[in-house]
Amino acid sequence: MIKKYIILLGLLPMMAAAQTVKSPNGNVSLTFSLSDKGQPTYEMKYKDKQVVNPSHLGLELARDKHASKGMEETDLMDGFKIKSTQTSSFDETWRPVWGETATIRNHYNEMAVCLHQPSSDRDITIRFRVYDYGMGLRYEFPQQQTLNYFVIKEEHTQFAMTADHTAYWIPGDYDTQEYEYNITPLTGIRAVIAKHREAYKSNSSTTVFSNTGVQTSLQLKTKDGLYINIHEAACLDYPTMHLNLDDKNLVFESWLTPDAVGRKGFIQTPFNTPWRTVMVSDDARDMLSCKLTLNLNEPCKIEDTSWIHPTKYCGVWWNMIVGTKSWSYTNDLPSVRLGVTDYAKCKPNGTHGATNEEVKRYIDFAAKNGLQEVLVEGWNEGWEDWFGHQKLDVFDFVTPYPDFDIKMLNDYAHAKGVKLMMHHETSSSALNYERHMEDAFSLMNKYGYDAVKTGYVGDIIPRGEYHYSQLMNNHYQHVIETAAKHHIMVNAHEATRPTGICRTWPNLVGNESARGTEYEAFGGNVAYHTVMLPFTRLQGGPMDYTPGIFETRLSDWSQNPSFVHTTLCGQLSLYLVMYSPLQMAADLPEHYEKYDDAFQFIRDVACDWDDSKYLEAEPAQYITVARKAKGTDNWFVGGKTGEEARTAVVRLDFLDKGRKYDCAIYQDAKGADYEHNPKAYQIIHKTVKKGDVLKINEARGGGFAVSLIAK
Ligand code: NOJ
Ligand code: CA
């Protein structure tokens, strides 16, 4: 922590009708009031433009036998009186363990309104933190005789929109975020969901709950040029929030993920809900650089973080996703019983990916090219029968297949300065994973693994639970905290989308929780997908997007008819545009060997940064970002475009004055196009200095990458 101050600005008059708190620079203002019925109400402005119209706050309680006596009587919705209001200021600069910048400033003005509900004799506090680019609010429930245990039926936090804004949205779903973004007016959401609701069911686990439900982070744009983003921060011991739109009145309201029996949160006081956040600016670049979600999380809880490290990795993975190799070892087994099935008696299927030979080949490739780790999927018994039966005990996470020598391969890797990365596909049987987790992490410690990719494909066990329920959010958190005790970094696929928890638990180095590169092999991602994700999914934390596919036309080397919806240079740009401390070189070693000059960029690019500057940005259209590699004077620049070809303008104003830089530009060549000519690239070398301007053409679905090495 570098500096920190808190100033108590004082107690506002208790009976004031409306109370306003402004952000440090005054651009954002937040006003709180009580309606005639005593309903908590807030509204929000940015530079005198209305961002959120008056919106109600409150919680409806379940009439539940598990609540404390009396709890079934009264909701926490209205009938409140203001007891006191405290305002204060906070300014702190902190250092993330890894990140886009070396330091992050957390600067806000706060207003905490303590409310009393005379009919139930309960107190709650609503706390607002107002930043220059947005605000967060949360409900706080102090422990008290009259509010001890309660069960939530629904949270009713409203976000009343001022007009029919453009929304960049994916359907609200209790089980998956693996969607492409729709771009429609708010009033256009209903028709799209109604039309596709059946088709959405094709994923392995989906529960779309409403024809106007959407997920957060939700990006919006107003006709008068405001960018608004609604999300949540620090979702702990609480279900994930979706938004449901009243499309007549253009009011979003929170819609929590239920548990297996429809309840939305078992609470014991004292308790604070996650923060509900609204970011706003008239410059789209601020949506990407603003660190509001991280700032609303607690400081790091891991004392010794020396074992946590940003990582570039490759893996025995893409072949399985494309269908040219298998996770399973044999085709002999109609089903598997762990501990009973004898793999020694089974005939290898000849397509198994995680064999000793293949893993050694990837280790050699990683060692040669400076990649720190090798992910190996399909190393453990059970994959013949891993999915589709809601089976409890799919994997034990400790028993390797006969052709995967766990000791030999780890020794081989370590001798070359490489680590293996563990894979725990839970098949969504969280119950089974919790039973085996301690043994599984101990096995990792024994052989020297320090990172695990987890996965939650299929419907959740305990049966009936959803991926984003309170119980499951507690499970993912339990995995993170248990892994931290074992000095293990976590990259969770299909888990709930992140809400900045990586500030508190920086061993959570990645999540998937969105539609990743794998979908390029399952039919494709729209070309603008990766110029959308940084505005939405990445607000809560980094994504393991698994970029770097060079052989984009899969039918050139497999039976798979899909193609990747970017150019080769577009793939390179993702190492900058899709910020993550964990970056995969996802294609096959033999493909990289064919394009070794372009692969040089993946070898060179950093994945931890002292500084980041967003140079150009517009949702679904383009992003250009420059980043300074941690502990060096070197910069890397990446630019990605969506469906439209364009020319990026990169002003090298951020370079050191008087210094020269070796510049390598990896750009789409003339005629490049993600559909028709994806591999046309050129590499230009020159010397540049501060103030120079690079004008770089980006093809449809294309992009560019630049390295600037200080001389
Ligand atoms: C889905 C994950 O996103 C993917 O990366 C993984 O290979 C499969 N599940 C199997 O675990
Ligand atoms: Ca996935």
XYZ file of C-alpha atoms and ligand atoms in Angstrom:
723
model
C 0.000 0.000 0.000
C 1.479 3.339 -1.011
C -0.721 6.005 0.519
C -4.083 6.046 2.077
C -6.309 8.548 3.746
C -9.809 8.570 5.011
C -11.576 11.760 5.906
C -14.893 11.648 7.659
C -16.883 14.404 6.067
C -19.500 14.178 8.757
C -23.077 13.382 9.462
C -25.646 14.805 7.079
C -28.885 16.194 8.569
C -31.010 13.179 9.426
C -34.263 14.268 7.907
C -32.868 15.611 4.629
C -35.185 14.661 1.772
C -32.413 13.830 -0.645
C -28.721 13.472 -0.003
C -26.087 13.731 -2.685
C -22.500 12.560 -2.800
C -20.175 13.451 -5.668
C -17.104 11.718 -7.003
C -13.675 13.224 -6.234
C -13.592 15.203 -9.524
C -17.316 15.955 -9.322
C -18.237 14.209 -12.596
C -20.398 11.508 -11.026
C -23.087 12.336 -8.513
C -25.292 9.981 -6.576
C -28.451 11.049 -4.809
C -30.245 9.013 -2.177
C -33.767 9.573 -0.924
C -36.714 7.737 0.601
C -39.984 7.587 -1.300
C -43.307 8.456 0.359
C -43.627 4.779 1.262
C -40.168 4.763 2.803
C -38.546 2.881 -0.103
C -34.794 3.482 -0.468
C -34.210 5.212 -3.808
C -31.118 6.395 -5.672
C -30.303 8.152 -8.908
C -27.040 8.865 -10.667
C -25.685 11.586 -12.958
C -22.526 12.029 -15.015
C -21.506 15.592 -15.919
C -25.149 16.631 -15.346
C -26.508 13.945 -17.675
C -28.860 11.486 -16.048
C -27.349 7.969 -16.042
C -29.761 6.134 -13.750
C -33.263 7.490 -13.158
C -34.717 7.191 -9.649
C -34.490 3.493 -8.822
C -35.673 1.543 -5.803
C -33.541 -0.671 -3.576
C -34.651 -3.491 -1.312
C -34.904 -7.195 -0.587
C -37.882 -9.479 -0.478
C -37.580 -12.255 2.104
C -38.735 -15.833 1.745
C -41.426 -16.939 4.186
C -39.076 -19.637 5.288
C -38.863 -22.028 8.203
C -35.084 -21.552 8.250
C -35.329 -17.833 8.970
C -35.238 -16.425 12.498
C -38.550 -15.966 14.204
C -40.282 -12.840 12.922
C -38.318 -12.816 9.679
C -41.278 -14.128 7.754
C -43.300 -11.039 8.619
C -41.705 -8.099 6.846
C -39.628 -7.603 3.717
C -36.724 -5.191 3.596
C -38.378 -3.150 0.870
C -40.138 -0.129 2.355
C -41.350 1.503 5.547
C -37.823 2.764 6.285
C -36.743 5.940 8.034
C -33.253 7.438 7.810
C -31.471 6.980 11.127
C -28.166 8.577 10.186
C -25.953 9.256 7.192
C -22.178 9.265 7.214
C -19.994 10.573 4.428
C -16.272 10.062 4.046
C -13.468 10.159 1.510
C -10.885 7.518 0.723
C -7.711 7.602 -1.342
C -5.294 4.724 -1.529
C -2.838 3.436 -4.100
C -2.206 -0.298 -3.966
C -0.006 -2.757 -5.819
C -1.643 -5.785 -7.422
C 0.355 -9.018 -7.342
C -0.101 -9.103 -11.137
C -2.012 -6.804 -13.393
C -2.334 -4.271 -16.172
C -0.574 -1.599 -14.133
C 1.984 -1.651 -11.307
C -0.253 0.420 -9.041
C -3.990 1.073 -8.809
C -5.578 4.138 -7.260
C -8.721 3.583 -5.202
C -10.208 7.044 -4.772
C -13.840 7.608 -3.859
C -16.315 9.518 -1.769
C -18.640 7.411 0.305
C -22.087 7.804 1.774
C -23.458 5.222 4.208
C -27.155 5.587 4.933
C -28.349 3.785 8.032
C -32.052 2.958 7.771
C -34.494 1.875 10.446
C -37.672 -0.064 9.741
C -39.965 0.687 12.730
C -42.504 -2.060 11.940
C -39.838 -4.766 12.403
C -37.391 -2.789 14.548
C -34.547 -3.624 12.123
C -31.583 -1.576 10.921
C -29.852 -1.924 7.588
C -27.196 0.234 5.935
C -26.917 1.074 2.256
C -23.373 2.104 1.400
C -22.498 4.042 -1.770
C -18.961 4.553 -3.078
C -18.775 7.177 -5.801
C -15.817 7.183 -8.176
C -14.931 9.458 -11.082
C -16.082 6.709 -13.474
C -18.976 5.173 -11.615
C -20.337 3.953 -8.332
C -20.902 0.866 -6.225
C -23.675 0.261 -3.718
C -24.282 -2.556 -1.319
C -26.640 -3.593 1.460
C -25.194 -4.195 4.909
C -27.014 -6.121 7.620
C -25.562 -5.601 11.089
C -26.118 -8.402 13.577
C -29.197 -7.660 15.724
C -31.859 -9.543 17.665
C -34.429 -8.731 15.012
C -32.255 -9.606 11.991
C -30.157 -12.670 12.533
C -30.944 -15.426 9.999
C -32.974 -14.755 6.875
C -33.621 -16.256 3.464
C -33.827 -14.114 0.337
C -36.728 -14.547 -2.032
C -35.427 -11.864 -4.387
C -33.224 -8.824 -4.341
C -34.956 -5.826 -5.923
C -32.133 -3.485 -6.891
C -33.260 -1.361 -9.802
C -31.297 0.356 -12.539
C -33.799 2.619 -14.311
C -32.528 3.577 -17.744
C -33.202 6.980 -19.255
C -33.901 5.856 -22.851
C -33.836 2.893 -25.193
C -30.034 2.572 -25.175
C -27.977 0.259 -27.352
C -27.213 -2.846 -25.304
C -24.377 -5.333 -25.852
C -25.815 -8.323 -24.090
C -25.970 -12.078 -23.624
C -29.047 -13.889 -22.277
C -29.476 -14.270 -18.550
C -28.707 -17.900 -17.746
C -28.172 -19.639 -14.406
C -25.647 -22.062 -15.893
C -23.569 -20.619 -18.697
C -22.081 -17.445 -20.150
C -20.849 -19.188 -23.302
C -22.770 -16.907 -25.645
C -22.041 -14.474 -28.435
C -23.003 -10.871 -27.766
C -26.155 -9.401 -29.271
C -26.255 -5.715 -30.099
C -29.811 -4.344 -29.960
C -31.795 -1.540 -28.401
C -33.097 -2.446 -24.949
C -36.523 -2.972 -26.477
C -35.014 -5.486 -28.906
C -33.892 -7.993 -26.249
C -37.228 -9.801 -25.890
C -37.594 -10.752 -29.552
C -34.060 -12.161 -29.788
C -34.344 -14.353 -26.681
C -37.829 -15.555 -27.638
C -36.531 -16.561 -31.047
C -33.463 -18.435 -29.820
C -34.632 -19.887 -26.523
C -34.801 -23.457 -27.862
C -31.461 -23.160 -29.656
C -29.779 -21.923 -26.471
C -30.418 -25.357 -24.960
C -27.716 -26.917 -27.127
C -24.972 -26.134 -24.579
C -24.130 -28.788 -21.964
C -25.947 -26.966 -19.168
C -28.190 -23.962 -19.675
C -31.080 -22.339 -17.857
C -32.363 -19.187 -19.517
C -34.860 -17.731 -17.052
C -36.688 -14.907 -18.828
C -37.207 -13.347 -22.252
C -35.779 -10.060 -20.993
C -33.058 -11.410 -18.688
C -29.423 -10.514 -19.397
C -26.098 -11.153 -17.710
C -23.633 -8.751 -16.232
C -21.306 -7.172 -16.986
C -23.769 -5.429 -19.299
C -22.372 -2.766 -21.618
C -24.688 0.016 -22.811
C -24.289 3.065 -25.031
C -26.637 6.038 -25.049
C -27.584 8.120 -28.075
C -25.766 11.098 -26.601
C -22.505 9.192 -26.310
C -22.400 7.863 -22.761
C -20.976 4.418 -22.099
C -22.637 2.719 -19.131
C -21.686 -0.621 -17.654
C -23.634 -2.533 -14.979
C -21.959 -5.343 -13.060
C -21.182 -6.493 -9.534
C -18.062 -6.687 -7.380
C -17.015 -9.073 -4.617
C -19.747 -11.673 -5.090
C -18.987 -13.841 -2.054
C -21.363 -16.155 -0.179
C -24.161 -14.878 -2.411
C -25.715 -15.936 -5.710
C -24.668 -14.347 -8.994
C -26.838 -11.415 -10.051
C -28.558 -11.206 -13.413
C -30.657 -8.311 -14.650
C -34.243 -8.580 -15.794
C -35.603 -5.765 -17.927
C -39.051 -4.287 -17.642
C -38.993 -3.315 -21.302
C -42.052 -1.055 -21.085
C -40.467 1.209 -18.479
C -36.817 0.436 -19.341
C -35.992 -0.552 -15.777
C -33.511 -3.325 -15.044
C -33.934 -5.179 -11.790
C -31.608 -7.642 -10.078
C -32.563 -11.305 -10.545
C -30.499 -13.613 -8.356
C -29.623 -17.182 -9.259
C -31.779 -19.541 -7.178
C -30.686 -22.720 -5.437
C -32.119 -26.177 -6.179
C -35.370 -25.365 -4.392
C -35.784 -21.834 -5.665
C -34.381 -19.851 -2.740
C -31.908 -17.096 -3.440
C -29.606 -16.824 -0.468
C -29.319 -18.011 3.109
C -27.965 -15.119 5.139
C -26.593 -14.874 8.652
C -25.855 -11.400 9.948
C -23.554 -9.535 10.103
C -23.445 -9.687 6.313
C -22.700 -7.401 3.391
C -24.022 -8.143 -0.095
C -21.767 -7.869 -3.140
C -21.448 -4.389 -4.625
C -23.829 -3.476 -7.432
C -21.842 -1.306 -9.826
C -22.543 1.226 -12.560
C -19.598 2.540 -14.541
C -20.004 5.576 -16.781
C -17.944 7.768 -19.091
C -18.240 9.650 -22.364
C -15.043 7.934 -23.559
C -15.195 4.185 -24.263
C -11.526 3.800 -23.303
C -12.400 4.577 -19.693
C -14.626 1.486 -19.607
C -11.468 -0.580 -20.160
C -8.996 1.227 -17.927
C -11.325 1.836 -14.974
C -10.472 -0.428 -12.037
C -13.712 0.047 -10.108
C -14.516 -3.685 -9.838
C -11.099 -4.545 -8.396
C -11.178 -1.541 -6.075
C -14.457 -2.662 -4.523
C -12.863 -5.943 -3.454
C -10.903 -6.449 -0.245
C -7.081 -6.247 -0.268
C -5.015 -9.377 -0.779
C -5.507 -12.039 1.901
C -2.513 -14.166 0.904
C 0.521 -13.129 2.910
C 3.298 -14.739 0.896
C 2.461 -14.320 -2.789
C 5.927 -15.210 -4.088
C 4.639 -18.470 -5.582
C 2.051 -16.717 -7.765
C 3.414 -15.967 -11.229
C 2.024 -14.798 -14.576
C 2.423 -17.663 -17.014
C 2.593 -18.365 -20.721
C 1.719 -21.956 -21.461
C 0.927 -24.444 -24.185
C -0.984 -27.668 -23.811
C -2.280 -31.017 -24.897
C -5.678 -29.486 -25.592
C -6.502 -28.059 -29.033
C -6.330 -31.486 -30.705
C -9.074 -32.719 -28.392
C -11.236 -29.655 -28.915
C -10.870 -29.929 -32.701
C -11.516 -33.684 -32.550
C -8.204 -35.037 -33.820
C -7.316 -36.629 -30.463
C -9.294 -37.844 -27.466
C -9.275 -37.253 -23.723
C -10.103 -40.941 -23.244
C -7.563 -43.760 -23.292
C -9.673 -46.580 -24.726
C -12.827 -47.211 -26.734
C -13.452 -50.540 -24.958
C -15.553 -49.261 -22.064
C -19.296 -48.572 -22.182
C -18.980 -47.022 -18.717
C -16.384 -46.661 -15.974
C -16.433 -47.506 -12.285
C -13.505 -45.814 -10.598
C -11.364 -48.287 -8.691
C -13.057 -51.255 -10.369
C -12.478 -50.712 -14.078
C -9.123 -52.237 -14.990
C -7.491 -50.059 -17.630
C -4.550 -52.447 -17.880
C -6.897 -54.860 -19.646
C -8.160 -52.257 -22.134
C -6.822 -51.653 -25.607
C -5.505 -48.113 -26.109
C -7.616 -46.309 -28.714
C -4.644 -44.829 -30.560
C -6.079 -41.312 -30.370
C -5.384 -40.592 -26.691
C -3.742 -37.148 -26.423
C -2.027 -37.290 -23.029
C 0.543 -39.970 -23.816
C 4.097 -39.862 -22.493
C 5.453 -39.208 -25.981
C 3.032 -36.415 -26.809
C 3.468 -34.686 -23.453
C 7.259 -34.812 -23.830
C 6.907 -33.218 -27.258
C 4.966 -30.315 -25.718
C 7.477 -30.006 -22.866
C 10.298 -29.780 -25.416
C 8.355 -27.152 -27.326
C 7.683 -25.099 -24.173
C 11.327 -25.295 -23.081
C 12.567 -24.234 -26.499
C 10.250 -21.255 -26.706
C 10.268 -19.868 -23.179
C 6.770 -21.031 -22.194
C 6.648 -21.770 -18.475
C 3.996 -24.495 -18.302
C 2.301 -27.300 -20.240
C -1.359 -28.079 -19.588
C -2.244 -31.741 -19.978
C -5.896 -32.726 -20.263
C -7.109 -36.311 -20.353
C -4.318 -37.588 -18.056
C -6.581 -39.283 -15.490
C -8.946 -42.235 -15.491
C -12.623 -41.675 -16.188
C -12.850 -39.792 -19.478
C -14.555 -42.682 -21.311
C -17.661 -41.873 -19.307
C -17.293 -38.317 -18.082
C -20.370 -36.562 -19.229
C -24.091 -36.829 -19.778
C -25.289 -39.052 -16.911
C -25.152 -36.710 -13.909
C -22.743 -39.228 -12.440
C -21.443 -38.370 -8.981
C -17.979 -39.932 -8.957
C -16.641 -39.321 -12.437
C -12.999 -38.704 -11.525
C -10.791 -39.121 -8.471
C -8.197 -36.599 -9.752
C -5.278 -38.779 -8.605
C -5.193 -41.853 -10.863
C -3.260 -41.422 -14.141
C -3.950 -43.446 -17.261
C -1.444 -46.266 -17.964
C 0.274 -44.245 -20.711
C 0.772 -41.115 -18.571
C 3.769 -41.515 -16.238
C 3.164 -38.681 -13.818
C 6.537 -38.887 -12.053
C 8.636 -39.297 -15.171
C 6.855 -36.454 -16.992
C 7.132 -33.994 -14.132
C 10.820 -34.870 -13.676
C 11.359 -34.469 -17.419
C 9.625 -31.076 -17.414
C 11.440 -29.784 -14.333
C 14.805 -30.772 -15.756
C 14.006 -28.433 -18.655
C 12.753 -25.573 -16.474
C 9.098 -26.234 -17.325
C 6.147 -27.182 -15.102
C 3.128 -29.262 -15.955
C -0.267 -27.642 -15.376
C -2.870 -29.850 -13.740
C -6.355 -30.371 -15.137
C -9.365 -31.162 -12.943
C -12.511 -31.508 -15.003
C -15.129 -31.969 -12.298
C -17.883 -32.718 -14.801
C -19.842 -30.335 -12.554
C -19.851 -32.833 -9.707
C -18.785 -30.293 -7.121
C -19.738 -32.739 -4.407
C -17.256 -35.297 -5.718
C -14.551 -32.664 -6.210
C -14.847 -31.475 -2.626
C -14.432 -35.076 -1.440
C -11.211 -35.505 -3.414
C -9.764 -32.000 -3.404
C -7.343 -32.358 -0.512
C -5.820 -35.544 -1.982
C -5.774 -34.013 -5.455
C -3.909 -30.889 -4.304
C -1.510 -33.000 -2.207
C -0.713 -35.050 -5.312
C 0.015 -31.803 -7.157
C 2.338 -30.678 -4.345
C 4.102 -34.044 -4.412
C 4.918 -33.840 -8.124
C 5.523 -30.089 -8.321
C 2.442 -28.754 -10.093
C 1.595 -25.160 -9.092
C -1.466 -24.423 -11.259
C -4.760 -26.155 -11.919
C -7.347 -25.648 -14.627
C -10.718 -26.712 -13.257
C -13.867 -27.320 -15.297
C -17.598 -27.582 -14.690
C -19.107 -29.060 -17.850
C -22.675 -30.369 -17.503
C -25.402 -29.965 -14.897
C -24.317 -29.424 -11.311
C -24.203 -32.074 -8.603
C -25.686 -31.575 -5.946
C -28.430 -32.203 -8.494
C -30.738 -29.297 -9.153
C -28.179 -26.643 -8.184
C -27.146 -24.101 -10.804
C -23.625 -23.044 -11.770
C -24.158 -19.548 -10.306
C -26.087 -20.300 -7.083
C -24.903 -19.256 -3.626
C -23.876 -22.834 -2.871
C -21.802 -23.116 -6.048
C -20.239 -19.678 -5.623
C -19.167 -20.884 -2.191
C -17.734 -24.009 -3.801
C -15.583 -22.052 -6.297
C -14.369 -19.868 -3.426
C -13.585 -22.935 -1.327
C -11.460 -24.266 -4.203
C -9.568 -20.964 -4.467
C -8.870 -20.772 -0.730
C -7.920 -24.434 -0.397
C -5.629 -24.130 -3.421
C -3.978 -21.068 -1.845
C -3.073 -23.157 1.198
C -1.344 -25.577 -1.177
C 0.329 -22.732 -3.139
C -1.684 -23.575 -6.225
C -2.941 -21.081 -8.831
C -6.475 -21.620 -10.146
C -7.963 -21.155 -13.618
C -11.643 -22.119 -13.384
C -13.626 -22.899 -16.524
C -17.445 -22.758 -16.572
C -17.407 -21.374 -13.020
C -19.326 -18.209 -12.197
C -18.054 -15.075 -13.936
C -15.519 -13.180 -11.842
C -16.268 -10.048 -9.820
C -12.776 -8.828 -8.950
C -12.075 -11.478 -6.326
C -8.570 -11.883 -7.781
C -7.587 -8.734 -5.842
C -8.217 -10.577 -2.575
C -7.165 -14.011 -3.858
C -4.550 -13.412 -6.591
C -4.022 -17.158 -6.968
C -7.235 -16.953 -9.026
C -5.199 -16.193 -12.129
C -7.964 -16.843 -14.622
C -11.455 -17.939 -15.386
C -13.158 -18.910 -18.576
C -16.808 -18.078 -17.784
C -17.517 -16.862 -21.292
C -17.344 -18.142 -24.835
C -13.686 -18.889 -25.471
C -11.574 -20.010 -28.410
C -12.944 -23.559 -28.068
C -16.128 -22.323 -29.798
C -14.112 -21.546 -32.911
C -13.979 -25.338 -33.276
C -17.680 -25.712 -32.467
C -18.990 -23.461 -35.261
C -17.208 -20.189 -34.572
C -17.338 -16.910 -32.670
C -18.476 -13.712 -34.387
C -15.532 -11.616 -35.528
C -16.291 -8.858 -33.004
C -16.368 -11.242 -30.016
C -12.929 -10.298 -28.687
C -13.597 -6.573 -29.052
C -16.657 -7.135 -26.873
C -15.270 -9.312 -24.076
C -12.903 -6.660 -22.640
C -15.937 -4.375 -22.158
C -17.979 -7.083 -20.449
C -16.575 -10.354 -19.179
C -13.109 -8.963 -18.420
C -14.550 -6.292 -16.084
C -14.490 -8.887 -13.305
C -11.079 -10.390 -13.981
C -8.957 -12.056 -16.621
C -10.183 -14.710 -19.003
C -8.337 -17.827 -20.133
C -9.388 -17.157 -23.729
C -6.675 -19.507 -25.117
C -5.562 -17.434 -28.132
C -2.853 -18.051 -30.685
C -4.505 -20.229 -33.335
C -2.419 -19.855 -36.510
C -3.971 -22.626 -38.647
C -7.335 -20.918 -38.529
C -9.009 -23.058 -41.200
C -9.420 -26.312 -39.284
C -10.384 -28.311 -42.373
C -6.819 -27.731 -43.671
C -5.584 -30.267 -41.123
C -8.620 -32.049 -39.625
C -12.134 -33.235 -40.404
C -13.519 -30.243 -38.486
C -15.397 -27.874 -40.847
C -15.173 -24.810 -38.542
C -12.817 -21.915 -38.970
C -11.450 -19.349 -36.553
C -13.033 -15.939 -37.118
C -9.851 -13.861 -37.052
C -6.757 -13.462 -39.125
C -3.441 -14.798 -37.880
C -2.411 -11.272 -36.812
C -5.786 -10.896 -35.120
C -4.780 -13.886 -32.987
C -1.496 -12.177 -32.052
C -3.331 -9.031 -30.981
C -5.280 -11.003 -28.359
C -2.179 -11.295 -26.137
C -2.606 -7.562 -25.542
C -6.296 -6.889 -26.083
C -7.533 -9.751 -23.868
C -5.528 -8.957 -20.743
C -4.643 -12.006 -18.670
C -1.696 -13.049 -16.486
C -2.249 -16.496 -17.946
C -1.809 -16.695 -21.704
C -1.917 -19.855 -23.736
C -0.206 -20.514 -27.031
C -3.119 -22.733 -27.944
C -2.221 -24.083 -31.391
C -0.129 -27.191 -32.074
C 3.690 -27.009 -31.991
C 3.854 -28.204 -35.609
C 1.676 -25.268 -36.676
C 3.849 -22.742 -34.890
C 6.933 -24.255 -36.494
C 5.457 -23.430 -39.916
C 5.064 -19.747 -39.033
C 8.087 -19.327 -36.817
C 8.622 -15.648 -37.692
C 5.074 -14.795 -36.507
C 5.455 -17.050 -33.459
C 8.346 -14.810 -32.430
C 5.758 -12.359 -31.114
C 4.267 -14.978 -28.763
C 7.778 -15.801 -27.572
C 8.493 -12.140 -26.892
C 5.239 -10.824 -25.472
C 4.993 -10.313 -21.708
C 1.959 -11.214 -19.605
C 2.505 -8.893 -16.647
C 2.611 -5.123 -16.943
C 3.796 -1.937 -15.260
C 1.495 0.236 -17.330
C -1.328 -0.007 -19.868
C -2.748 2.708 -22.097
C -5.934 2.208 -24.057
C -5.352 4.193 -27.250
C -8.538 3.465 -29.208
C -11.770 1.713 -28.217
C -15.356 1.227 -29.278
C -17.450 -1.783 -28.171
C -17.719 -4.497 -30.820
C -15.642 -2.409 -33.239
C -12.048 -1.970 -32.154
C -9.602 -1.860 -29.267
C -5.985 -0.710 -29.392
C -3.870 -0.950 -26.253
C -0.210 -0.329 -25.388
C 1.344 -2.073 -22.403
C 4.723 -1.706 -20.723
C 6.261 -5.042 -19.747
C 6.853 -5.407 -16.015
C 10.304 -4.417 -14.833
C 11.498 -3.393 -18.324
C 11.438 -0.383 -20.656
C 9.811 -2.418 -23.412
C 6.310 -1.835 -24.735
C 3.915 -4.053 -26.656
C 0.923 -2.799 -28.601
C -2.066 -4.797 -29.801
C -5.012 -3.773 -31.919
C -8.058 -5.827 -32.839
C -10.930 -4.969 -35.093
C -14.351 -6.591 -35.498
C -16.216 -7.137 -38.762
C -14.849 -3.981 -40.405
C -11.384 -3.392 -41.817
C -9.839 -0.195 -40.464
C -6.602 1.697 -39.947
C -5.360 1.956 -36.386
C -3.453 5.080 -35.422
C -0.816 4.407 -32.786
C 0.864 7.532 -31.446
C 4.038 6.490 -29.710
C 3.689 9.282 -27.138
C 4.187 6.866 -24.282
C 7.809 6.000 -25.139
C 10.714 7.493 -23.192
C 12.003 10.777 -24.568
C 15.361 10.585 -26.314
C 15.321 6.804 -26.518
C 15.294 4.570 -29.612
C 13.280 1.360 -29.870
C 13.543 -1.677 -32.134
C 10.040 -1.965 -33.474
C 8.542 -5.117 -35.028
C 5.060 -4.752 -36.500
C 3.079 -7.944 -37.186
C 0.226 -6.872 -39.397
C -2.406 -8.169 -41.808
C -0.981 -8.089 -45.333
C -2.854 -6.611 -48.266
C -5.847 -8.772 -49.102
C -6.003 -10.411 -45.668
C -9.490 -11.263 -44.455
C -10.620 -13.590 -41.691
C -12.897 -15.561 -44.012
C -11.012 -15.601 -47.289
C -7.340 -15.006 -46.577
C -6.598 -15.263 -42.851
C -2.895 -16.097 -42.980
C -1.698 -13.163 -45.105
C 0.663 -11.331 -42.771
C 3.776 -9.224 -42.962
C 6.381 -8.315 -40.393
C 7.970 -4.893 -40.624
C 11.074 -3.960 -38.652
C 12.128 -0.395 -37.990
C 13.569 1.935 -35.400
C 11.140 4.339 -33.739
C 11.124 7.057 -31.068
C 8.661 8.925 -28.904
C 6.235 10.996 -30.975
C 6.322 8.763 -34.071
C 2.938 7.661 -35.379
C 2.222 4.171 -36.731
C -0.721 3.790 -39.079
C -1.541 0.100 -39.295
C -4.140 -1.572 -41.491
C -6.362 -4.154 -39.850
C -8.247 -6.585 -42.092
C -11.848 -7.690 -41.480
C -11.640 -9.775 -38.309
C -7.978 -8.864 -38.151
C -5.571 -7.026 -35.958
C -1.934 -6.339 -35.292
C 0.773 -6.718 -32.680
C 3.833 -4.568 -32.136
C 6.882 -5.083 -29.978
C 8.966 -2.059 -28.998
C 12.256 -3.096 -27.434
C 14.263 -0.261 -25.860
C 17.774 0.026 -27.303
C -14.515 -27.159 -21.340
C -13.325 -26.285 -21.210
O -13.635 -24.946 -21.508
C -12.256 -26.834 -22.114
O -11.138 -25.972 -22.135
C -11.877 -28.209 -21.651
O -10.945 -28.743 -22.529
C -13.110 -29.123 -21.630
N -14.156 -28.503 -20.905
C -12.814 -30.470 -20.995
O -12.535 -30.289 -19.645
Ca -15.952 -23.896 -21.636
